[in-house]
PDB file of C-alpha atoms in Angstrom:
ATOM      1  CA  UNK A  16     167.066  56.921-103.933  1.00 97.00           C
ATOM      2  CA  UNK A  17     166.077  52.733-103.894  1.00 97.00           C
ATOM      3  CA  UNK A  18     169.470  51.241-104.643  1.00 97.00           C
ATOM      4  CA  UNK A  19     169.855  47.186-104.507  1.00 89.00           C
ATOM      5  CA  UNK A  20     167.685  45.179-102.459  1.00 91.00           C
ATOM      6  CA  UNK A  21     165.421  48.373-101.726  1.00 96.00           C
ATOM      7  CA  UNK A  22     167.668  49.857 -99.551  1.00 97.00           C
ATOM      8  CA  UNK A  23     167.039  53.677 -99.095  1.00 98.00           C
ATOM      9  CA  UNK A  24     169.564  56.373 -99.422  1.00 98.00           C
ATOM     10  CA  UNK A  25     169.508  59.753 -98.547  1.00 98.00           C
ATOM     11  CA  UNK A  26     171.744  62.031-100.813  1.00 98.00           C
ATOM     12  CA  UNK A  27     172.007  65.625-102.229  1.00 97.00           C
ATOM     13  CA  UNK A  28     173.371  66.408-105.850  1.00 96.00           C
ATOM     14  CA  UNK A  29     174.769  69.441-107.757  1.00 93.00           C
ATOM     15  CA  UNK A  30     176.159  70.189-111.577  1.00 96.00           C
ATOM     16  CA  UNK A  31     176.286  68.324-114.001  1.00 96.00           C
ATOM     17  CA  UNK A  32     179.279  66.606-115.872  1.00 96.00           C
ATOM     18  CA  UNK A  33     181.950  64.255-114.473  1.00 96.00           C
ATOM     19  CA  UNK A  34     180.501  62.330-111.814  1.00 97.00           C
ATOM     20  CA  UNK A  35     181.995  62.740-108.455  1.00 98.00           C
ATOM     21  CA  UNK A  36     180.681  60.653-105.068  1.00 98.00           C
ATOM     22  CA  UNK A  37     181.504  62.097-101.558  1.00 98.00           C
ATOM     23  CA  UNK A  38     181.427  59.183 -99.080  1.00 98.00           C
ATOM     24  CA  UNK A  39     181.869  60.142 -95.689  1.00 97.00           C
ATOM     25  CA  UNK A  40     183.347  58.909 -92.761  1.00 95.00           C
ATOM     26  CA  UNK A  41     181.487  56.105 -90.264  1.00 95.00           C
ATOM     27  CA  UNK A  42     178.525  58.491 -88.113  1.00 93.00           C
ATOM     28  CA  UNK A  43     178.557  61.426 -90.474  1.00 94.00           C
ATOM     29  CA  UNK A  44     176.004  61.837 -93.185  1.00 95.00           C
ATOM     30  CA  UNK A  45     175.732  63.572 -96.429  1.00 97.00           C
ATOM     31  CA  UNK A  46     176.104  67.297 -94.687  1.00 94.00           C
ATOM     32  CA  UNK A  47     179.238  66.853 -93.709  1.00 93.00           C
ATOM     33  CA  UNK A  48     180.130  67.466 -97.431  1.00 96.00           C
ATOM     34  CA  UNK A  49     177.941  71.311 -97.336  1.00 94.00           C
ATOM     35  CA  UNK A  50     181.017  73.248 -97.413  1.00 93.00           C
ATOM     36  CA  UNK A  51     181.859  71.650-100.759  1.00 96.00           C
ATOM     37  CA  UNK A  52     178.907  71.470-102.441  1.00 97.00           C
ATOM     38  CA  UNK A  53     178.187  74.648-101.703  1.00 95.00           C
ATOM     39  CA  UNK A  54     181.459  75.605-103.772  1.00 97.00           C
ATOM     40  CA  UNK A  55     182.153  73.319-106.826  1.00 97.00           C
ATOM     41  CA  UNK A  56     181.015  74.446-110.229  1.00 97.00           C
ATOM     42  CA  UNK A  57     177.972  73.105-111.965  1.00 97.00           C
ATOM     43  CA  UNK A  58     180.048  71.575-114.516  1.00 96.00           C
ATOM     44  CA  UNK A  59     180.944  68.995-112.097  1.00 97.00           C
ATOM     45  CA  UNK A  60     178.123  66.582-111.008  1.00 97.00           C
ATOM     46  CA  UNK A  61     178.630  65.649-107.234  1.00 98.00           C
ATOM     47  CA  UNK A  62     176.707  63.202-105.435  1.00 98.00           C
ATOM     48  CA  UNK A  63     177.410  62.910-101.523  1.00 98.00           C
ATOM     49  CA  UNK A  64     175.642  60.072 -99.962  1.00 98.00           C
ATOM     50  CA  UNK A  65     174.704  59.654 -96.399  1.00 98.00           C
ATOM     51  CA  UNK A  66     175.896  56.032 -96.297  1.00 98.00           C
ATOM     52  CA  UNK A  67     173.209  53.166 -94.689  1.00 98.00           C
ATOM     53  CA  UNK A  68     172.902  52.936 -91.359  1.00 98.00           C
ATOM     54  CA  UNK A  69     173.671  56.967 -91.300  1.00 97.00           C
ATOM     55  CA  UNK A  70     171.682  59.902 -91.644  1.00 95.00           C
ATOM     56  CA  UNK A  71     168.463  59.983 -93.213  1.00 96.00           C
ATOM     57  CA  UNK A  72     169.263  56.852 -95.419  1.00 98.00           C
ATOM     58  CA  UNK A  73     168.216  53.251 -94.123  1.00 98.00           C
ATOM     59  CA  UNK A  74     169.691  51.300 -91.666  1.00 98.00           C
ATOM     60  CA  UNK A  75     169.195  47.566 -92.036  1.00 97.00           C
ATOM     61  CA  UNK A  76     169.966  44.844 -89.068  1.00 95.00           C
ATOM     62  CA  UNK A  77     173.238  43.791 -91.083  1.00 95.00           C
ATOM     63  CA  UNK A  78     175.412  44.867 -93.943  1.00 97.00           C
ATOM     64  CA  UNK A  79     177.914  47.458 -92.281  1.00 98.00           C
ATOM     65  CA  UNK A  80     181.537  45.170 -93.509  1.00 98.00           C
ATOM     66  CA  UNK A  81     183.547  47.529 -95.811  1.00 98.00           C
ATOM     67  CA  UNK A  82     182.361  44.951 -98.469  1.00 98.00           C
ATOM     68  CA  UNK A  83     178.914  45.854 -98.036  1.00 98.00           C
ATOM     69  CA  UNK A  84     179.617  49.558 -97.896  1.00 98.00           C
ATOM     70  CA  UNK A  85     181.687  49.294-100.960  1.00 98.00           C
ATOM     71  CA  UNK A  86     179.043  47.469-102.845  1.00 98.00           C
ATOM     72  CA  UNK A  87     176.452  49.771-102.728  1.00 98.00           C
ATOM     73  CA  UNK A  88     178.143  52.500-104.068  1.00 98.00           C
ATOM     74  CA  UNK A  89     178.136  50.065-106.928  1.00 98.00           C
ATOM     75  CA  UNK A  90     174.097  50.151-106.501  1.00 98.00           C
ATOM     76  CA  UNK A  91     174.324  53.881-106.431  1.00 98.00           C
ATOM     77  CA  UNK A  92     176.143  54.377-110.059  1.00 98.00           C
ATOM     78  CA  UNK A  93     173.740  51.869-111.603  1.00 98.00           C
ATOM     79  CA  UNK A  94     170.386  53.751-109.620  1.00 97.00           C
ATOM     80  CA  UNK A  95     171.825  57.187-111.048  1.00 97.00           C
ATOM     81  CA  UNK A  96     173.064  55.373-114.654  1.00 97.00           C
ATOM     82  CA  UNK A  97     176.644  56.846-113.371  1.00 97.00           C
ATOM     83  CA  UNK A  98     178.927  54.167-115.623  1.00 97.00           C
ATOM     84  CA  UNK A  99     182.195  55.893-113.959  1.00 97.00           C
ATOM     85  CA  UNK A 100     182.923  58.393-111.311  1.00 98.00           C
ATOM     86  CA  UNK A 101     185.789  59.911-109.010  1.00 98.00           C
ATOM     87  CA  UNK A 102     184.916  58.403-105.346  1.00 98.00           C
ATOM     88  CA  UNK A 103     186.040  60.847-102.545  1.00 98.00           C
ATOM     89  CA  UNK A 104     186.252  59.360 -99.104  1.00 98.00           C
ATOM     90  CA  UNK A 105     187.305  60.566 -95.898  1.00 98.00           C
ATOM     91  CA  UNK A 106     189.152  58.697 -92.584  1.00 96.00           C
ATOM     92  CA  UNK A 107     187.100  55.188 -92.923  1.00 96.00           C
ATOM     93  CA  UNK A 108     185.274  55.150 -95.311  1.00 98.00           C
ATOM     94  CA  UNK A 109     188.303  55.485 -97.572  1.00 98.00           C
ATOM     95  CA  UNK A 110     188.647  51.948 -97.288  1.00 98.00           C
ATOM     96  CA  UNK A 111     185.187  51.264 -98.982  1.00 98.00           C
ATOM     97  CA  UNK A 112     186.377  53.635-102.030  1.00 98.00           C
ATOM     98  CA  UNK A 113     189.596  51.678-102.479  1.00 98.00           C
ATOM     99  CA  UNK A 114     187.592  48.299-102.426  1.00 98.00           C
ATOM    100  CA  UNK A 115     185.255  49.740-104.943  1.00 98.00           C
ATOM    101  CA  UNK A 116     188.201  50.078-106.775  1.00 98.00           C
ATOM    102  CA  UNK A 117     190.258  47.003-106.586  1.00 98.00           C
ATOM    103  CA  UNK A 118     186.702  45.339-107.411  1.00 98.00           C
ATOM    104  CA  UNK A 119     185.214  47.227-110.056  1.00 98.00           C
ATOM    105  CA  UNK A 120     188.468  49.269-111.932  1.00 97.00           C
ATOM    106  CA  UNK A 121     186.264  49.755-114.797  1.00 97.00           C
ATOM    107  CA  UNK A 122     183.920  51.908-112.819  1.00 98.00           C
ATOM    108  CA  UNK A 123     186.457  54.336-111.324  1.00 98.00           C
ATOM    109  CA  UNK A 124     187.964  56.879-112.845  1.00 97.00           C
ATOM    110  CA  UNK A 125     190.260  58.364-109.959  1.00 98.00           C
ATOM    111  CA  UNK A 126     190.246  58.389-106.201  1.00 98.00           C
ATOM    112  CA  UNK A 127     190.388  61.160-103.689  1.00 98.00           C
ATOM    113  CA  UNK A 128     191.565  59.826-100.378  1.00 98.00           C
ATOM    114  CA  UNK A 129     190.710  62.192 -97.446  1.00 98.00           C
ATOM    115  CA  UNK A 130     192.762  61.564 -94.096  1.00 98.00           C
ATOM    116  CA  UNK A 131     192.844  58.022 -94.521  1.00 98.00           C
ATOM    117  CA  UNK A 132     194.149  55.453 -92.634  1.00 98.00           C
ATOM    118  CA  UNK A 133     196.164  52.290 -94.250  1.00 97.00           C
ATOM    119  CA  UNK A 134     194.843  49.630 -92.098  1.00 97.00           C
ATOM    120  CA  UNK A 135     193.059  50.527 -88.322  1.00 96.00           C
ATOM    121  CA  UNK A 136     194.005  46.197 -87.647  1.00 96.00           C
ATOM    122  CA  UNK A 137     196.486  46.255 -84.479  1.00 93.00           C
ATOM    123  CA  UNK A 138     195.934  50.321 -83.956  1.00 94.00           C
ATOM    124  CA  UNK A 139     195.918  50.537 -80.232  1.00 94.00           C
ATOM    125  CA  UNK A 140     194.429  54.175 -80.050  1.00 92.00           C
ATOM    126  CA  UNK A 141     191.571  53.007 -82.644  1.00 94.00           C
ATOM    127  CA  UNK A 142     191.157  49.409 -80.800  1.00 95.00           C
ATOM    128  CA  UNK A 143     191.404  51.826 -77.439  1.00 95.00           C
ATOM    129  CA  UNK A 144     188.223  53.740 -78.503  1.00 92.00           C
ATOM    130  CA  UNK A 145     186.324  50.768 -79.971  1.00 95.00           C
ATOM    131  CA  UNK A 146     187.011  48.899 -76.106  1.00 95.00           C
ATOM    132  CA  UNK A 147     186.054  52.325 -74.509  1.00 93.00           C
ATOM    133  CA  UNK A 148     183.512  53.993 -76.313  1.00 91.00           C
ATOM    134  CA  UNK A 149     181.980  52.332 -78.922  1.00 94.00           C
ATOM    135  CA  UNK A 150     181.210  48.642 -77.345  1.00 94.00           C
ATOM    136  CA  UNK A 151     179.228  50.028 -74.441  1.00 92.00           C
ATOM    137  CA  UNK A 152     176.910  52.546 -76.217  1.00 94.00           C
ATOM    138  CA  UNK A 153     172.733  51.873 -75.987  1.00 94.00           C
ATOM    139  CA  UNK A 154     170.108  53.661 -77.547  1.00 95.00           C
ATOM    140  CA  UNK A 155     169.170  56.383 -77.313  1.00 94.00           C
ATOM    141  CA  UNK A 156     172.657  57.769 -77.410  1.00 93.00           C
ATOM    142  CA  UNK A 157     173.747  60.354 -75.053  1.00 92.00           C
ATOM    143  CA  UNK A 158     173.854  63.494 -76.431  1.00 93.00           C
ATOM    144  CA  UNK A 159     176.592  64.788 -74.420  1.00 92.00           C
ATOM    145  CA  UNK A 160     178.884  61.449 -75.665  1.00 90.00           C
ATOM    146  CA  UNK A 161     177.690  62.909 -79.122  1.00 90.00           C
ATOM    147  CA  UNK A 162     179.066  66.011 -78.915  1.00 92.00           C
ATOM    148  CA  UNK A 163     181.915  65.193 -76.856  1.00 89.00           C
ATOM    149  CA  UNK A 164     183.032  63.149 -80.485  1.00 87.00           C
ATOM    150  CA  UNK A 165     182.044  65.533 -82.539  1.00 86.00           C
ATOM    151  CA  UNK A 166     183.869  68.121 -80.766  1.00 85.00           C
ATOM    152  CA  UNK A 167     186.906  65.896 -80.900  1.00 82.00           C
ATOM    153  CA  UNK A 168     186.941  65.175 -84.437  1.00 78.00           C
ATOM    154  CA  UNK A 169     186.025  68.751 -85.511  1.00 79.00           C
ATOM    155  CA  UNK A 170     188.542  71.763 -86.495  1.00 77.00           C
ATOM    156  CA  UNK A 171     188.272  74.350 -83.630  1.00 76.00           C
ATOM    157  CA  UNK A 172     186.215  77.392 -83.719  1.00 75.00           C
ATOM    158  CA  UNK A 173     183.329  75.353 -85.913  1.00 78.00           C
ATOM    159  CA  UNK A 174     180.415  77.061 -86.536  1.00 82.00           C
ATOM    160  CA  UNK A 175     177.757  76.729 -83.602  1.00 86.00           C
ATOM    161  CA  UNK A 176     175.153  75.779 -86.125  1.00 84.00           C
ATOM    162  CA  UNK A 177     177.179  73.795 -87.946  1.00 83.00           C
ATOM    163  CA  UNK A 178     178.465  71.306 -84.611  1.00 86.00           C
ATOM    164  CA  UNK A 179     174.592  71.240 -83.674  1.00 90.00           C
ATOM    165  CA  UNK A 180     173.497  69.668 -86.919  1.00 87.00           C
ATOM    166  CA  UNK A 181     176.774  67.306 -86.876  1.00 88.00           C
ATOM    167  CA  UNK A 182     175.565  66.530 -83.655  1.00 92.00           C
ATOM    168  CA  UNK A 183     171.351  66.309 -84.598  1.00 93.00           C
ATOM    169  CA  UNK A 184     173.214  64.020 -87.725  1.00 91.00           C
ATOM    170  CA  UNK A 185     175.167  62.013 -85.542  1.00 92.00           C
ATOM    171  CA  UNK A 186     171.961  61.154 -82.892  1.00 94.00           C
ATOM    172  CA  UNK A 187     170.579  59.394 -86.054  1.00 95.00           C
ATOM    173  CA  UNK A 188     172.804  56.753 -86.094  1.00 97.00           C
ATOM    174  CA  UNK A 189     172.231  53.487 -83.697  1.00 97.00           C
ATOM    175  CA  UNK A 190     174.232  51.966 -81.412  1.00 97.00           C
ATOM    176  CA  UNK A 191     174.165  48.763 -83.103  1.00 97.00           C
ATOM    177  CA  UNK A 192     175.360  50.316 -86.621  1.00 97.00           C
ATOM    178  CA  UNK A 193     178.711  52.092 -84.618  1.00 96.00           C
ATOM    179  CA  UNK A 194     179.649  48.618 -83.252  1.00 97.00           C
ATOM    180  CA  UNK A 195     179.394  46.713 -86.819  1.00 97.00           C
ATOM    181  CA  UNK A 196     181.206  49.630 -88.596  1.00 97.00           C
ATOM    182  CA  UNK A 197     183.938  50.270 -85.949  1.00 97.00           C
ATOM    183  CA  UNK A 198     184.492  46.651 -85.551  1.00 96.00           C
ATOM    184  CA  UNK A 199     184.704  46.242 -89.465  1.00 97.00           C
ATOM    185  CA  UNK A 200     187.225  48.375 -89.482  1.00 97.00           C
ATOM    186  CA  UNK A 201     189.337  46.682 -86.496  1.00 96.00           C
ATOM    187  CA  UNK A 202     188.810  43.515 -89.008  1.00 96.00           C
ATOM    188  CA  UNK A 203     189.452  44.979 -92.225  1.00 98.00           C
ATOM    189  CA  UNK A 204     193.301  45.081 -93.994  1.00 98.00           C
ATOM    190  CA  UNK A 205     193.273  45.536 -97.586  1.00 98.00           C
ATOM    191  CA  UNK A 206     197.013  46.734 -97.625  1.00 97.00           C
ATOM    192  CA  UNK A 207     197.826  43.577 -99.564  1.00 97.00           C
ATOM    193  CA  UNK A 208     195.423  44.716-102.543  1.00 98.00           C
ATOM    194  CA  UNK A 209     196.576  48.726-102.876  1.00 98.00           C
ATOM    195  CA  UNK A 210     198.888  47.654-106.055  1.00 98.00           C
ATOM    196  CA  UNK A 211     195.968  46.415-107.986  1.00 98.00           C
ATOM    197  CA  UNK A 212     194.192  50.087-107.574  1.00 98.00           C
ATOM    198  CA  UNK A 213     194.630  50.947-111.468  1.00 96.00           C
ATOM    199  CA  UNK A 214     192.923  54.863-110.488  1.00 97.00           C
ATOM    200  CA  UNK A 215     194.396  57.286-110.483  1.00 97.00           C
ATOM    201  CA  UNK A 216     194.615  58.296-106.649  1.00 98.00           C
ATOM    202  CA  UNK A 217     195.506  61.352-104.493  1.00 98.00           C
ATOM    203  CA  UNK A 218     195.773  61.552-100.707  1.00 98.00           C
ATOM    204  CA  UNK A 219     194.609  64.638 -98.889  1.00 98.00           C
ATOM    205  CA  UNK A 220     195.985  65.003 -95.283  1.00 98.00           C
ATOM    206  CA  UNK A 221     196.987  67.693 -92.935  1.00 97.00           C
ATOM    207  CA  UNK A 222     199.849  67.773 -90.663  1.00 97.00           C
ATOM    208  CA  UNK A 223     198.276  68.694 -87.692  1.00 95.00           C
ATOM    209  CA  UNK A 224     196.320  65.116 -88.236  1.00 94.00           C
ATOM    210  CA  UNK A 225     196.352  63.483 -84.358  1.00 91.00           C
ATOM    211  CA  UNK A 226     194.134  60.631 -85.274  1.00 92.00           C
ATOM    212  CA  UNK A 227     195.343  59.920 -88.754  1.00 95.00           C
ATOM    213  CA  UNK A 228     199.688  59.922 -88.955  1.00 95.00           C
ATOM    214  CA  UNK A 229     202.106  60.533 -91.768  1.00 97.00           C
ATOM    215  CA  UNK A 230     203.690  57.115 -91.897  1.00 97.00           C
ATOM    216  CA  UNK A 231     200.408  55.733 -92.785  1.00 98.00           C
ATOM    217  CA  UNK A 232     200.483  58.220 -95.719  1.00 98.00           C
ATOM    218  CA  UNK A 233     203.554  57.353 -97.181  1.00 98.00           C
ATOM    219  CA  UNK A 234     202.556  53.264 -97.074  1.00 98.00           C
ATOM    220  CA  UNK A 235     199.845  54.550 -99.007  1.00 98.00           C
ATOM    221  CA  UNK A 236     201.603  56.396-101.037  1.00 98.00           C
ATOM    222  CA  UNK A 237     204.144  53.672-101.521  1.00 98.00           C
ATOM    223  CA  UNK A 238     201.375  50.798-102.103  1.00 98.00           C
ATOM    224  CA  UNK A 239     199.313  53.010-104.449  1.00 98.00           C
ATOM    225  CA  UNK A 240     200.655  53.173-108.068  1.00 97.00           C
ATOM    226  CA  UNK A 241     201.085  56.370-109.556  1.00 89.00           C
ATOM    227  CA  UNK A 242     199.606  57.959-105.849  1.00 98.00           C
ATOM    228  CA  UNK A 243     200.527  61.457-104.839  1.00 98.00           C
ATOM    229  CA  UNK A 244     200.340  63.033-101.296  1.00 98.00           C
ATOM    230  CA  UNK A 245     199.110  67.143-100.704  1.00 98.00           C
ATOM    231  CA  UNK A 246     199.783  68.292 -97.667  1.00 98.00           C
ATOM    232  CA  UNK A 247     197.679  70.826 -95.418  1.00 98.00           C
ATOM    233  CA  UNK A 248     200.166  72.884 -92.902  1.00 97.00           C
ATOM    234  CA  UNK A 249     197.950  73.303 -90.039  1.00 95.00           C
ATOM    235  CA  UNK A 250     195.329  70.975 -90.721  1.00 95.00           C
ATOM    236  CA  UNK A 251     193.968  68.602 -88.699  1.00 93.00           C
ATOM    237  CA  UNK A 252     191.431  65.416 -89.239  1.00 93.00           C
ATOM    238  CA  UNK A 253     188.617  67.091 -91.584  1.00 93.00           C
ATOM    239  CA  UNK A 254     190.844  69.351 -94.645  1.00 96.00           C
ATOM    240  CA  UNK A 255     187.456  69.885 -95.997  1.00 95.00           C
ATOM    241  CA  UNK A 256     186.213  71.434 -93.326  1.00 92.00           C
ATOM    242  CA  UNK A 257     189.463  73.700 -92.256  1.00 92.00           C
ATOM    243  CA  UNK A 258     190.374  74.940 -95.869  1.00 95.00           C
ATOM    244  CA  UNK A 259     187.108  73.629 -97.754  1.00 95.00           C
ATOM    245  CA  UNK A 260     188.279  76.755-100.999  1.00 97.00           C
ATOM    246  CA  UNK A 261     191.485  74.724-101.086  1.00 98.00           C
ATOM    247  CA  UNK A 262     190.135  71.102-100.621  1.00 98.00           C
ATOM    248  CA  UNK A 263     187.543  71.817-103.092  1.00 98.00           C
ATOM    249  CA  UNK A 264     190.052  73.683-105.926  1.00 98.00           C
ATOM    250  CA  UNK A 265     191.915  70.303-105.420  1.00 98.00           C
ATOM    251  CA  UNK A 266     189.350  68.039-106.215  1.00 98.00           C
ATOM    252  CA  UNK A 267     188.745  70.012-109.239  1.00 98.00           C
ATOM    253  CA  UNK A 268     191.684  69.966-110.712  1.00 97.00           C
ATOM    254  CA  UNK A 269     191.566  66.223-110.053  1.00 98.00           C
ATOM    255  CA  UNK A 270     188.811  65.863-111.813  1.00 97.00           C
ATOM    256  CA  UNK A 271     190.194  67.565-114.807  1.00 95.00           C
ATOM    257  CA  UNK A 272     192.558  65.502-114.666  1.00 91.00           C
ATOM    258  CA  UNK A 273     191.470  62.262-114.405  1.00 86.00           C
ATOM    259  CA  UNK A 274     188.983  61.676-117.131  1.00 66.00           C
ATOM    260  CA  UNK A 275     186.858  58.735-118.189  1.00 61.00           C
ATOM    261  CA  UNK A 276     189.501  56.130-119.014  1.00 52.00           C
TER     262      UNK A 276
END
C-alpha cells in the first residue's frame, strides 16, 4: 500500500472484523507474524506490516525516530479506512504502538504489548550492542552477522526454513536504517507519558526473557492504567513464536474484549 508522502508498505491481511495491526520488532518484517496469521479466525481482520526501512516496504534516507514509526501507522488506518484498531507490537517497536496511543487515543482501541521494554535509555547490554554491533555494520551485510542475530533472538529448535527466510528478511534491511532505529531507541523514553495511555493494554512476556526483564514489566504494568501482565513459563524473547496457539488465543480474547470505544 501508498501511505503518506508515497511511502510504500509491504503488508499481508486476513478476516475480516475488528481491526488488528501486528508491528514488529526493528529488522523483522511482516513474516515474522506467519505463525499467527496462519491461526486467527476470519472474523478478526489482521494487518501485519513490514515497517519502512524493513522488508519489502520502502526505505527512505530519514524517518526511522519512534515518532516517525508511530505516525505512519496513523497513514496506514487512514490508507485501509481502519478508524480504530488493536496495535500489537513486539520488543521495540512497542514503543511506536504506545506513542500511537498517547497521540491519537481516539484511534486505539486496546494494546497488545509483546516483550517490551520500558525505556532501552541508560541499558548497558542494549547501549553494549548498539557500540558493538550495530555502529560498525556496511552494506552488504554479512550474512553470517545475520544469522548469528537471528539465531540469538530466536526460540531454539526453529524451523530450518523458517531461520532462512528470517535471515533472507533480515539481509533486506540497510545498514544505515539499523543505526537510525537502534539509536532511536537509545534516545527514546516515553515512561513519563504511560499514564495518559487511555487503551486498554496487556503485556505478553515470558520468563525465560534474557534480553527483555521482569522489572521492566511491572514499571509497565505500574505506569499503564488498567494494564495486566500474562506470563509464559519457559518462554523466551519471541511468545509468538514459542507458543504461537497460546499467543494467538490471547490476542483473541483481547480483542473480544476490547471493543470500539
Amino acid at each position: 500500500m501508498t501511505v503518506r508522502g508515497g511511502l510504500r508498505l509491504s503488508y499481508a491481511s486476513h478476516g475480516e472484523g475488528p481491526a488488528v495491526v501486528l508491528l514488529p520488532g526493528p529488522t523483522d518484517s511482516w513474516r515474522s507474524y506467519e505463525p499467527v496469521l496462519e491461526r486467527l479466525p476470519s472474523s478478526i481482520r489482521a494487518i501485519a506490516v513490514s515497517q519502512r526501512g524493513h522488508g519489502d516496504s520502502d526505505k527512505p534516507a530519514t524517518g526511522y525516530e519512534v515518532e516517525d514509526f508511530a505516525a505512519d501507522v496513523i497513514s496506514l488506518l487512514d490508507t485501509l479506512d481502519i478508524r480504530q484498531a488493536v496495535l500489537v507490537g513486539h520488543s521495540g517497536s512497542c514503543p511506536v504502538v504506545r506513542r500511537v496511543a498517547v497521540d491519537h487515543p481516539d484511534r486505539v482501541t486496546g494494546l497488545v504489548l509483546e516483550a517490551s521494554p520500558t525505556t532501552l535509555v541508560g541499558d548497558a547490554g542494549f547501549q553494549e550492542f548498539v557500540t558493538a554491533v550495530v555502529s560498525g555494520l556496511e552494506d552488504p551485510i554479512d550474512p553470517g552477522l545475520a544469522r548469528a542475530f537471528v539465531v540469538a533472538t530466536s526460540p531454539h529448535g526453529i524451523d530450518p526454513a523458517v531461520l532462512d527466510q528470517f535471515v533472507d528478511d533480515l539481509l533486506q534491511v540497510p545498514a544505515r536504517v539499523w543505526r537510525e532505529t537502534f539509536g532511536a531507541l537509545l534516545r527514546y523514553d516515553d515512561t513519563h507519558l504511560l499514564g495518559r495511555i487511555a487503551a486498554p493494554t496487556l503485556l505478553i512476556w515470558g520468563d525465560a526473557d534474557e534480553l527483555v526483564a521482569r522489572p521492566m514489566q511491572d514499571e509497565l504494568v505500574a505506569r499503564i492504567p488498567g494494564a495486566t501482565l500474562t506470563i509464559y513459563s519457559g518462554v523466551g524473547h519471541s511468545p509468538r513464536w514459542e507458543d504461537p496457539s497460546r499467543f494467538t488465543r490471547d490476542v483473541v480474547e483481547f480483542v473480544a474484549r476490547s471493543g470500539p470505544r
